[in-house]
Tab-separated table of C-alpha atoms and ligand atoms in Angstrom:
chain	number	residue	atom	x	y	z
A	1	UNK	CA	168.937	73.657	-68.390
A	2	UNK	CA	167.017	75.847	-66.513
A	3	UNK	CA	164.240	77.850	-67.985
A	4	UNK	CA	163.656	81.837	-67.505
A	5	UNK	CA	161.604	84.063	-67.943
A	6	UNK	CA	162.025	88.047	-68.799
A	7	UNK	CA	158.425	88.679	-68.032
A	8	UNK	CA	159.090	90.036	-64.237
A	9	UNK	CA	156.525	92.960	-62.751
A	10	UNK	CA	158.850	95.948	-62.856
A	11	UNK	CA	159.194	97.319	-58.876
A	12	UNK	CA	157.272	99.475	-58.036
A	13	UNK	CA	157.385	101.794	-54.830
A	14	UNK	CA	154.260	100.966	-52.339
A	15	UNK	CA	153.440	103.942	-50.227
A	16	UNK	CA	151.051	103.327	-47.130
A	17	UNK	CA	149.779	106.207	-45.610
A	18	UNK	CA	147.679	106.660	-42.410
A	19	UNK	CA	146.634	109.617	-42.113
A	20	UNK	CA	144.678	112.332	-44.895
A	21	UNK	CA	147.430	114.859	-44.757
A	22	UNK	CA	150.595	112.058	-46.024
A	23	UNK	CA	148.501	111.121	-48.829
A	24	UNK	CA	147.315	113.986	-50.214
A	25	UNK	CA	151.008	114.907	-50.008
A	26	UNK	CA	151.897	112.243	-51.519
A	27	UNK	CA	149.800	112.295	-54.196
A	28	UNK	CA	150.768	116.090	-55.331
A	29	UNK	CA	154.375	115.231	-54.936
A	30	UNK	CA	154.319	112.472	-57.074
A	31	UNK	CA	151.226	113.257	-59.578
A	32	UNK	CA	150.539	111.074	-62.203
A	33	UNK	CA	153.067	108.646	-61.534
A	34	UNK	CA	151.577	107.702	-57.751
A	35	UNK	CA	149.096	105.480	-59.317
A	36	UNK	CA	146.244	105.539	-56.299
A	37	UNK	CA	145.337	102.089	-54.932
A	38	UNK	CA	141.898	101.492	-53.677
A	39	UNK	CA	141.152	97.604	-53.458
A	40	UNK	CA	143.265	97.038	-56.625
A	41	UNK	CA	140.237	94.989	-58.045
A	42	UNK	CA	140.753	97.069	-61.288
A	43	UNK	CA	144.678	97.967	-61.286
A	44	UNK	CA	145.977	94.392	-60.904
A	45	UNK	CA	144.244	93.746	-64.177
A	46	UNK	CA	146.195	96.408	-66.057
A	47	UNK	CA	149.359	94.985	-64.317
A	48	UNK	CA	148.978	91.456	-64.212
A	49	UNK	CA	148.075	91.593	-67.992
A	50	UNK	CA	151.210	93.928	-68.537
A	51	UNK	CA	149.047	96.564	-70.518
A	52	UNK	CA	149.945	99.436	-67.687
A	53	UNK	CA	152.279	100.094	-65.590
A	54	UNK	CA	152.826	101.702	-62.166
A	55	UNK	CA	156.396	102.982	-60.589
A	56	UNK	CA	154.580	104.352	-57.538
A	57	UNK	CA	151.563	103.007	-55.368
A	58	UNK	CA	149.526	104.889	-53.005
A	59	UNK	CA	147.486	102.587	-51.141
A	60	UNK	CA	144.984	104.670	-49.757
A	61	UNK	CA	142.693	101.821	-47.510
A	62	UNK	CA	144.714	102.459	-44.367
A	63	UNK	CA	143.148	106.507	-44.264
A	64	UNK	CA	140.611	105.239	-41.240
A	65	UNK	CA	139.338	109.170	-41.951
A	66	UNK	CA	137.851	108.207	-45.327
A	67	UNK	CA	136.314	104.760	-44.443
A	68	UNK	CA	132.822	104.242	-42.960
A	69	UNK	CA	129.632	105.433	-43.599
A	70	UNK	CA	128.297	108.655	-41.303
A	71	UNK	CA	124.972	110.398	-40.596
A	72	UNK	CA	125.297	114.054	-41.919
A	73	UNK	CA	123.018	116.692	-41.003
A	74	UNK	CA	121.922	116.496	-44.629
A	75	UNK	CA	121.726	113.173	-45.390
A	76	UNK	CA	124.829	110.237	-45.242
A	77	UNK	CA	128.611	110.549	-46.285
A	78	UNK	CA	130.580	107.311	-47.150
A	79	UNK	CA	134.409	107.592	-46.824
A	80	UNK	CA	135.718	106.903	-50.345
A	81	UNK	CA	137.398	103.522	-49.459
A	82	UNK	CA	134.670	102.086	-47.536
A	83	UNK	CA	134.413	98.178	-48.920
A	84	UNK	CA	131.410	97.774	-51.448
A	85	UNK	CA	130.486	95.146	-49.297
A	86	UNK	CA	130.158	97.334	-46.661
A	87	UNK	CA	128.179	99.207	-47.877
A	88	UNK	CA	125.583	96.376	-49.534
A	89	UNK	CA	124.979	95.517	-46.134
A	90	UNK	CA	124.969	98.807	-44.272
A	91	UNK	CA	121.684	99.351	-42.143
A	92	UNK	CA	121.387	102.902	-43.052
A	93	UNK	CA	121.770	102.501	-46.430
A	94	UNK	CA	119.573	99.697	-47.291
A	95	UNK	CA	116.976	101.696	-45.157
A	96	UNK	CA	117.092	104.777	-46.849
A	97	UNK	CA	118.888	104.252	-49.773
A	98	UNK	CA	118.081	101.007	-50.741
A	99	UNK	CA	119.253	102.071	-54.420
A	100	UNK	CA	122.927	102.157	-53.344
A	101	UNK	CA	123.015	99.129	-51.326
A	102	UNK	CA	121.254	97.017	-54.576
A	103	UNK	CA	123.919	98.565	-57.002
A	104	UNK	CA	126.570	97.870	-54.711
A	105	UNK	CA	125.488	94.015	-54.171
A	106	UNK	CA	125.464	93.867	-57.842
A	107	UNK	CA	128.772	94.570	-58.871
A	108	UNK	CA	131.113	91.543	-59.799
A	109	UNK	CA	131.306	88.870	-57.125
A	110	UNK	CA	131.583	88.822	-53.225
A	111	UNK	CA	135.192	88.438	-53.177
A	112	UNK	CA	135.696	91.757	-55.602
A	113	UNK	CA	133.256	93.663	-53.511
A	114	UNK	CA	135.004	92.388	-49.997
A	115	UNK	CA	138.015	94.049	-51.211
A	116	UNK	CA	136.889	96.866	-53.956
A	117	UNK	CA	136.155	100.304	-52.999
A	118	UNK	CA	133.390	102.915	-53.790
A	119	UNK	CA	136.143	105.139	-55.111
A	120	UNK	CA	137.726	102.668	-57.120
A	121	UNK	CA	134.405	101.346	-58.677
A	122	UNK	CA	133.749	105.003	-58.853
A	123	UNK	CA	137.329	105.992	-60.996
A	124	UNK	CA	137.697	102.584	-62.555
A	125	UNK	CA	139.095	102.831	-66.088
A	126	UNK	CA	137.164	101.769	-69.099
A	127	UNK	CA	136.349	97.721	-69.280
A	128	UNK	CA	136.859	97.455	-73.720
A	129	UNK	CA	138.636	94.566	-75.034
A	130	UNK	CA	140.497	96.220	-77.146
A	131	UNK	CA	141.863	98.738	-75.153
A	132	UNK	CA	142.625	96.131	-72.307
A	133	UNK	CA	144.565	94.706	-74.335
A	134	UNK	CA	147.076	97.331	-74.608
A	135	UNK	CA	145.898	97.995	-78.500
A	136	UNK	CA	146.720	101.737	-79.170
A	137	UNK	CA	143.402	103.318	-79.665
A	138	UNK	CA	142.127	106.802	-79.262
A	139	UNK	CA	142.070	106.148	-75.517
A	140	UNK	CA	145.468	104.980	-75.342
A	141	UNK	CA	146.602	108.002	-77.166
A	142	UNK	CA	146.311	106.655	-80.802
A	143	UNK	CA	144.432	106.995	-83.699
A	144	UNK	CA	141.922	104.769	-84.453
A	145	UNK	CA	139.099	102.953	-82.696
A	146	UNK	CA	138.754	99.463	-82.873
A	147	UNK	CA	135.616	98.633	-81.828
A	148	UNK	CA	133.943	101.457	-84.021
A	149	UNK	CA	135.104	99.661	-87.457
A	150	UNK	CA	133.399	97.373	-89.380
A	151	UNK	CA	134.718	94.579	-87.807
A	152	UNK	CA	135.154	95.950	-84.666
A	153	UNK	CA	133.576	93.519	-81.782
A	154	UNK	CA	130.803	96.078	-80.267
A	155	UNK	CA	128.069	94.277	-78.645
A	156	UNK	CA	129.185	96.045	-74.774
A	157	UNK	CA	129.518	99.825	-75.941
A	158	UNK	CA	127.798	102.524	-76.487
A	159	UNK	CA	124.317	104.118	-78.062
A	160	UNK	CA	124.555	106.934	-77.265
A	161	UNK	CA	127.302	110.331	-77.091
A	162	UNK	CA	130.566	108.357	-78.552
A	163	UNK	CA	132.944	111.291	-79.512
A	164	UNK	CA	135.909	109.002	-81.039
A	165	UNK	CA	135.357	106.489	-78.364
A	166	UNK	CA	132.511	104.068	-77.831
A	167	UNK	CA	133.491	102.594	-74.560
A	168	UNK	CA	130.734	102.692	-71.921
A	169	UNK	CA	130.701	103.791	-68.136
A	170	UNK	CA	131.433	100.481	-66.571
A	171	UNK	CA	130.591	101.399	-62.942
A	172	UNK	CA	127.170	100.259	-60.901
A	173	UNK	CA	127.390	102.590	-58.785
A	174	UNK	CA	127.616	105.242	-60.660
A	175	UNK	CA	124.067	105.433	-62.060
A	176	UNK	CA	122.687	104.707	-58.705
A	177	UNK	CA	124.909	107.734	-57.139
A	178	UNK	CA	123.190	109.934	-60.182
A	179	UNK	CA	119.918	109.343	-59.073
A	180	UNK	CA	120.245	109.599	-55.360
A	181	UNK	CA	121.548	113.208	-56.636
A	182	UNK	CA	124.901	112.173	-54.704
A	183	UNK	CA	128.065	114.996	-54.584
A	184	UNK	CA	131.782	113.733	-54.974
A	185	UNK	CA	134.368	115.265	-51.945
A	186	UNK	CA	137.360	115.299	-53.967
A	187	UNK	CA	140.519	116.145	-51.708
A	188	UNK	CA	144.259	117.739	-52.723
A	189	UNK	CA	146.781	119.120	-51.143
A	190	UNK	CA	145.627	122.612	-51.448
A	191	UNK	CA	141.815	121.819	-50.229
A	192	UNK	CA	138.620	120.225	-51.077
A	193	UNK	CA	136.085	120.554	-54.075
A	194	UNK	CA	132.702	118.980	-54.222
A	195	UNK	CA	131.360	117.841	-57.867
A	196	UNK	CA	127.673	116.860	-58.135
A	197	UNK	CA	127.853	113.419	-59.810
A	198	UNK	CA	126.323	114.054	-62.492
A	199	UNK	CA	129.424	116.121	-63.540
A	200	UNK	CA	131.790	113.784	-61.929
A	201	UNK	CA	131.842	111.322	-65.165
A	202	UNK	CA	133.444	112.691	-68.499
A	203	UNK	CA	132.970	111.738	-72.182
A	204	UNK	CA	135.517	111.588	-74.643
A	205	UNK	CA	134.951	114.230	-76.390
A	206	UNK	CA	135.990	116.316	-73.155
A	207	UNK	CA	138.513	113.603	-71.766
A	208	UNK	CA	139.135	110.682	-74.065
A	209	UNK	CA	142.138	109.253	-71.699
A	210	UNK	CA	140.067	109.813	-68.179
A	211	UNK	CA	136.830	108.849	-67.542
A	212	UNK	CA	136.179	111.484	-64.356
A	213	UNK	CA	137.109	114.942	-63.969
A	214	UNK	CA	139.815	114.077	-61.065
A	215	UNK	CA	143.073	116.024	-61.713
A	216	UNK	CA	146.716	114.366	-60.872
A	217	UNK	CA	147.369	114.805	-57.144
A	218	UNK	CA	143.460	115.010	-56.106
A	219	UNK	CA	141.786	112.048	-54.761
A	220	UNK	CA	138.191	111.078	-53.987
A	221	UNK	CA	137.554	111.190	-50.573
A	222	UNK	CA	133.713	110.886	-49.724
A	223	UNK	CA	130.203	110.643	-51.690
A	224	UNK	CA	128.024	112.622	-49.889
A	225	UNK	CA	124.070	111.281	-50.321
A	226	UNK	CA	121.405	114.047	-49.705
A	227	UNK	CA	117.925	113.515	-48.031
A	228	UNK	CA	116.172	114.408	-51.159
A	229	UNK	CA	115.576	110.647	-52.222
A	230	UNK	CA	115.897	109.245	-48.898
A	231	UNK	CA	113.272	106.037	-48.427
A	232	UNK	CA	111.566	106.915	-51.895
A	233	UNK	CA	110.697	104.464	-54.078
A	234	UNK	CA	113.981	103.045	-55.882
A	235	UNK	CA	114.413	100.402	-58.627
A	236	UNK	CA	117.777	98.889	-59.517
A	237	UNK	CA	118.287	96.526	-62.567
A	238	UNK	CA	121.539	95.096	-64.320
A	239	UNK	CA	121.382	92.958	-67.278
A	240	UNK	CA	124.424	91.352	-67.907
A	241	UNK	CA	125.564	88.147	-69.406
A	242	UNK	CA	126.223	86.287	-66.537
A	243	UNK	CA	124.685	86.877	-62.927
A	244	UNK	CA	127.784	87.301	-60.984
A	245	UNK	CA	131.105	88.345	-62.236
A	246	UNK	CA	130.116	90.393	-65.208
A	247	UNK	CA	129.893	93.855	-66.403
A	248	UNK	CA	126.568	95.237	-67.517
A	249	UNK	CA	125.161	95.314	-70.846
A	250	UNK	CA	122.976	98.393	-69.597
A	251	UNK	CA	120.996	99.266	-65.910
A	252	UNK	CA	118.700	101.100	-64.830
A	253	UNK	CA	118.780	103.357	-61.470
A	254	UNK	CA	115.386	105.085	-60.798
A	255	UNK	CA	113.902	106.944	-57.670
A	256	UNK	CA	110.461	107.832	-57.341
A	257	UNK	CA	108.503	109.920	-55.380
A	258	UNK	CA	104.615	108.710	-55.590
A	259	UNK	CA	101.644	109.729	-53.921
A	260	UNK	CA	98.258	108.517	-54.693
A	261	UNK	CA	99.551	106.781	-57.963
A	262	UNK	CA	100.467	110.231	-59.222
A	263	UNK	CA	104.917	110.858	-59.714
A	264	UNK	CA	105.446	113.488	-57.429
A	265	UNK	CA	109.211	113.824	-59.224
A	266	UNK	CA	111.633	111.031	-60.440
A	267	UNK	CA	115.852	110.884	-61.062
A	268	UNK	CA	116.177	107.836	-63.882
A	269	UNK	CA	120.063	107.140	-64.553
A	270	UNK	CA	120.896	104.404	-67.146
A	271	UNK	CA	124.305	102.686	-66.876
A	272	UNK	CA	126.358	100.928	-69.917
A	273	UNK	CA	124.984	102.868	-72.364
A	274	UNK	CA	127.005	105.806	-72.754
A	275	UNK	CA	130.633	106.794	-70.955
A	276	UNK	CA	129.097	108.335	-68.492
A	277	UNK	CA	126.333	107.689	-66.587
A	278	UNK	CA	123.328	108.469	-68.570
A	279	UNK	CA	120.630	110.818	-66.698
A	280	UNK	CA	117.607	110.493	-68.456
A	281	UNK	CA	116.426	113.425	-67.924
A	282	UNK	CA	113.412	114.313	-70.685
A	283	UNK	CA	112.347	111.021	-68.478
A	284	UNK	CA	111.898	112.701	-65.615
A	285	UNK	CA	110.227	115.642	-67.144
A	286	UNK	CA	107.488	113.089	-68.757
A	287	UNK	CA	107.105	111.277	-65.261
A	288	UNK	CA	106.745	114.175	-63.495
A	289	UNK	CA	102.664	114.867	-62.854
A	290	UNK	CA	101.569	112.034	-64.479
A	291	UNK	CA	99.664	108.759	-63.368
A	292	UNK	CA	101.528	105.686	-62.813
A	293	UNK	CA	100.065	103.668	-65.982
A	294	UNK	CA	101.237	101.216	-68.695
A	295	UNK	CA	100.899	103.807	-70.909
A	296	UNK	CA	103.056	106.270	-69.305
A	297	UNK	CA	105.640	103.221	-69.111
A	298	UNK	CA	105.394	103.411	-72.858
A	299	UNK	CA	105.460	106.513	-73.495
A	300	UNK	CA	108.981	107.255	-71.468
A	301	UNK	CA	110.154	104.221	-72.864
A	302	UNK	CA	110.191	105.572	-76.051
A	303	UNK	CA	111.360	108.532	-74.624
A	304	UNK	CA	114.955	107.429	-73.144
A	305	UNK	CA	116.060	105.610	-76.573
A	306	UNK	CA	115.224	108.636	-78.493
A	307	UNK	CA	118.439	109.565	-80.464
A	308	UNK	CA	119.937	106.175	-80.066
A	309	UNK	CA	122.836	105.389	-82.093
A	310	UNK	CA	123.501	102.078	-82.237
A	311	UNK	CA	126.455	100.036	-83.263
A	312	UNK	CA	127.122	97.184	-85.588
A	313	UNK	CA	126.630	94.370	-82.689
A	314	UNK	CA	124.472	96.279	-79.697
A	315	UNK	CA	120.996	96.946	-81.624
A	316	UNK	CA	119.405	95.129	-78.723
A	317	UNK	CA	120.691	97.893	-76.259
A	318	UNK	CA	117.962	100.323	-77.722
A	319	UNK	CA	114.830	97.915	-76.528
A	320	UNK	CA	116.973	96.577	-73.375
A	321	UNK	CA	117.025	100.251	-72.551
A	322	UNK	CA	113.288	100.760	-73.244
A	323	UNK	CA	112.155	97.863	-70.956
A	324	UNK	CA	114.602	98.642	-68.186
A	325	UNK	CA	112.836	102.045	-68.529
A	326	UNK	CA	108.859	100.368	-68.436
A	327	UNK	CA	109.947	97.827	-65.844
A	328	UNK	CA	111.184	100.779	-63.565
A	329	UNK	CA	107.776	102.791	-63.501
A	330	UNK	CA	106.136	99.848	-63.243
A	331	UNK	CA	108.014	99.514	-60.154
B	1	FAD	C1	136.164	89.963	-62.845
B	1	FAD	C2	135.745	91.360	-62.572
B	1	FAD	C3	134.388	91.685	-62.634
B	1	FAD	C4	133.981	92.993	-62.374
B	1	FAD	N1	132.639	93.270	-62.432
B	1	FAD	C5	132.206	94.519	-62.157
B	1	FAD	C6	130.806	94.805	-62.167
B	1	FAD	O1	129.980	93.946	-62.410
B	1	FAD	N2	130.427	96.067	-61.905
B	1	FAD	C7	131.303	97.060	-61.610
B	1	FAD	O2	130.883	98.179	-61.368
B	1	FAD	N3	132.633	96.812	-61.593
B	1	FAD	C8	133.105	95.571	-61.837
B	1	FAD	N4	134.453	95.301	-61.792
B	1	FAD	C9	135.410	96.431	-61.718
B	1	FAD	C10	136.126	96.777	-60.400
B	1	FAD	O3	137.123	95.877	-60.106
B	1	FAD	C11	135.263	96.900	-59.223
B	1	FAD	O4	134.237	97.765	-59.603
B	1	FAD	C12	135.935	97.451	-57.954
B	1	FAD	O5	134.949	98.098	-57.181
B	1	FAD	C13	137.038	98.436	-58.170
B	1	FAD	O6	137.384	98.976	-56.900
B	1	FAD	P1	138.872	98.903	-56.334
B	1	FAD	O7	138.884	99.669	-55.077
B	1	FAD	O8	139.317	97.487	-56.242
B	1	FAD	O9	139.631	99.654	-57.515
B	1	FAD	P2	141.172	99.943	-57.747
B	1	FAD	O10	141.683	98.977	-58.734
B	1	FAD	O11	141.906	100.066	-56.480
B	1	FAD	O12	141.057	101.377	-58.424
B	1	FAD	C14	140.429	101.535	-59.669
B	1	FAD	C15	140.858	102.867	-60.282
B	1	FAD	O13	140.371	103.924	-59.508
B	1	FAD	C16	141.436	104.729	-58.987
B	1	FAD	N5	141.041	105.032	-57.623
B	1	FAD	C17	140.748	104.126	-56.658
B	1	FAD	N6	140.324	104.758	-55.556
B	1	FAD	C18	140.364	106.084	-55.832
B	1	FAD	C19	140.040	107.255	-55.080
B	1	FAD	N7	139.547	107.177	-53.834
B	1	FAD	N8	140.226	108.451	-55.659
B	1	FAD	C20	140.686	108.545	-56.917
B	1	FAD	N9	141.001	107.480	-57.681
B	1	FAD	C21	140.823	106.255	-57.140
B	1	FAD	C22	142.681	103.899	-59.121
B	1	FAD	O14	143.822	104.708	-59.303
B	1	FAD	C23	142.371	103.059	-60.335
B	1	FAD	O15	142.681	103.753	-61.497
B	1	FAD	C24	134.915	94.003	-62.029
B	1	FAD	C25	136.277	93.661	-61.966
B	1	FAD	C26	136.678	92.361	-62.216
B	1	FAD	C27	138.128	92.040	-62.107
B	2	SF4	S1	135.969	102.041	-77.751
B	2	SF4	FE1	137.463	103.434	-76.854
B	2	SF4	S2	138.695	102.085	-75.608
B	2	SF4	FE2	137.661	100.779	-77.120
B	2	SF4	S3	138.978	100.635	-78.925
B	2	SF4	FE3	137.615	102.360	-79.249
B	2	SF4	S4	138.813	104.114	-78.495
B	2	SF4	FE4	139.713	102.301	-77.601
């Protein structure tokens, strides 16, 4: 007797364009059902675990025009599929933006980052259990939260602005982008828009089934870094559980500028705390003028965990925050 199996991938139709003007084509002809394809890293999860589903592919690595990392008048631009690998160990980067290139090198392992791209570590989809699972929670367009119940597994999620949702921003990137005051080229078939990236990220309570503001049939297409923060001081930091191949439980993404021991101005961006990126900003505000001192390290610690709303499991997220926070002035 011969064994089978009914559990076959469904086909699915690959598209490969070369050039910008086929895929953004291609992408408003078929909307939301031309799933875009960036390294896959993220998508062959939802697939391989059967949770999602795709009909349409459009692979969007072969675009050469939105690969690579340029000089700009203004600062840098890095095509949208450019290799997180490639962009750890750009020249440019880690001379000027050192905070990118850290973030980047932190993310998963150095097979995911050979292959993942800035835009899909940028768009990737929430990383709870529950909802990877293919459970039908708010963000799979139920009606009920798992995680947020009281026996809900919450130790990853989030402290702070959960409308519904408690799923965190899972991306390293992101908070690093945030602070380096980055802008997002998103691309269509009737033109371009640019979204600081502070905006880029949604919360639930705007979006609870997307996590950025992209729209079917636009793609991301560059992340444009200004000169602002070029060569200030950065500090990156990702707890997690494990050193490689893990999410983080929360980061920390701070540039400086300092003169004299005095901050001149500061960007401080937290990451798995929130579902979006969290600026940090009345952070800033109490850096800004002040003396680099263990007391100011205090005193904005307190500061960034103000409001915190913990859940039943991730209590230690409020003084993980706070230390990221000291650890980050101290520099
Ligand atoms: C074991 C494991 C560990 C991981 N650890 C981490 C980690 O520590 N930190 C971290 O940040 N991430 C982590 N990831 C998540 C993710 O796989 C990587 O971040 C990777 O960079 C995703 O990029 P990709 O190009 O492979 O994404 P893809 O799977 O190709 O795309 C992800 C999503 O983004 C969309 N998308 C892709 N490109 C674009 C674009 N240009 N415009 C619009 N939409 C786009 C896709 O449609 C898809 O929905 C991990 C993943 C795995 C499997
Ligand atoms: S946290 Fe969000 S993704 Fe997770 S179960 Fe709750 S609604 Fe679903």
């Amino acid at each position: 007797m011969v064994a089978t199996s009914n559990d076959v991938m469904p086909d699915i139709e690959l598209y490969q364009p070369t050039d910008e003007a086929n895929a953004l084509a291609l992408a408003a002809s078929l909307g939301n059902e031309g799933w875009l394809l960036g390294g896959g890293q993220d998508t062959f999860g939802w697939l391989k675990d059967r949770n999602k589903i795709a009909t349409a592919m459009i692979e969007l690595t072969q675009v050469d025009a939105w690969k690579g990392i340029r000089e700009t008048a203004d600062g840098i631009e890095i095509g949208a599929v450019t290799t997180l690998t490639d962009i750890a160990n750009d020249p440019l980067v880690q001379s000027r933006y050192g905070l990118l290139a850290t973030a980047a090198g932190k993310v998963a392992s150095p097979q995911i980052r050979n292959v993942g791209t800035l835009g899909g570590n940028l768009v990737q989809d929430a990383r709870c259990w529950y909802y990877r699972r293919g459970l039908d929670c708010y963000r799979a367009g139920g009606n009920l939260c798992y995680a947020d119940s009281p026996e809900g597994l919450n130790r990853e999620h989030a402290i702070f602005g959960a409308s519904r949702c408690v799923a965190v921003s899972p991306s390293d990137t992101a908070p690093a982008l945030v602070a380096l005051d980055a802008t997002m080229v998103i691309s269509s078939s009737s033109g371009q828009r640019t979204v600081p990236a502070q905006d880029f990220f949604v919360g639930p309570a705007r979006d609870i089934e997307n996590m950025t503001v992209l729209n079917d049939g636009e793609i991301l297409t560059a992340v444009r870094i200004p000169n602002t923060w070029a060569n200030a001081e950065f500090y990156f930091e990702k707890v997690a559980d494990r050193n490689v191949w893990d999410f983080a439980l929360v980061s920390i993404a701070t540039a400086m500028k300092v003169s004299g021991g005095t901050v001149q101005d500061a960007r401080v961006a937290a990451g798995a705390v929130e579902c979006v990126p969290r600026r940090l900003q009345a952070v800033e505000n109490a850096l800004r003028g002040q003396q680099r001192s263990e007391q100011l390290a205090d005193q904005v610690a307190s500061i960034a965990t103000n409001g915190a709303q913990p859940l039943n499991y991730n209590h230690f997220k409020v003084p993980l925050l706070g230390n990221l926070v000291k650890r980050a002035v101290r520099g």
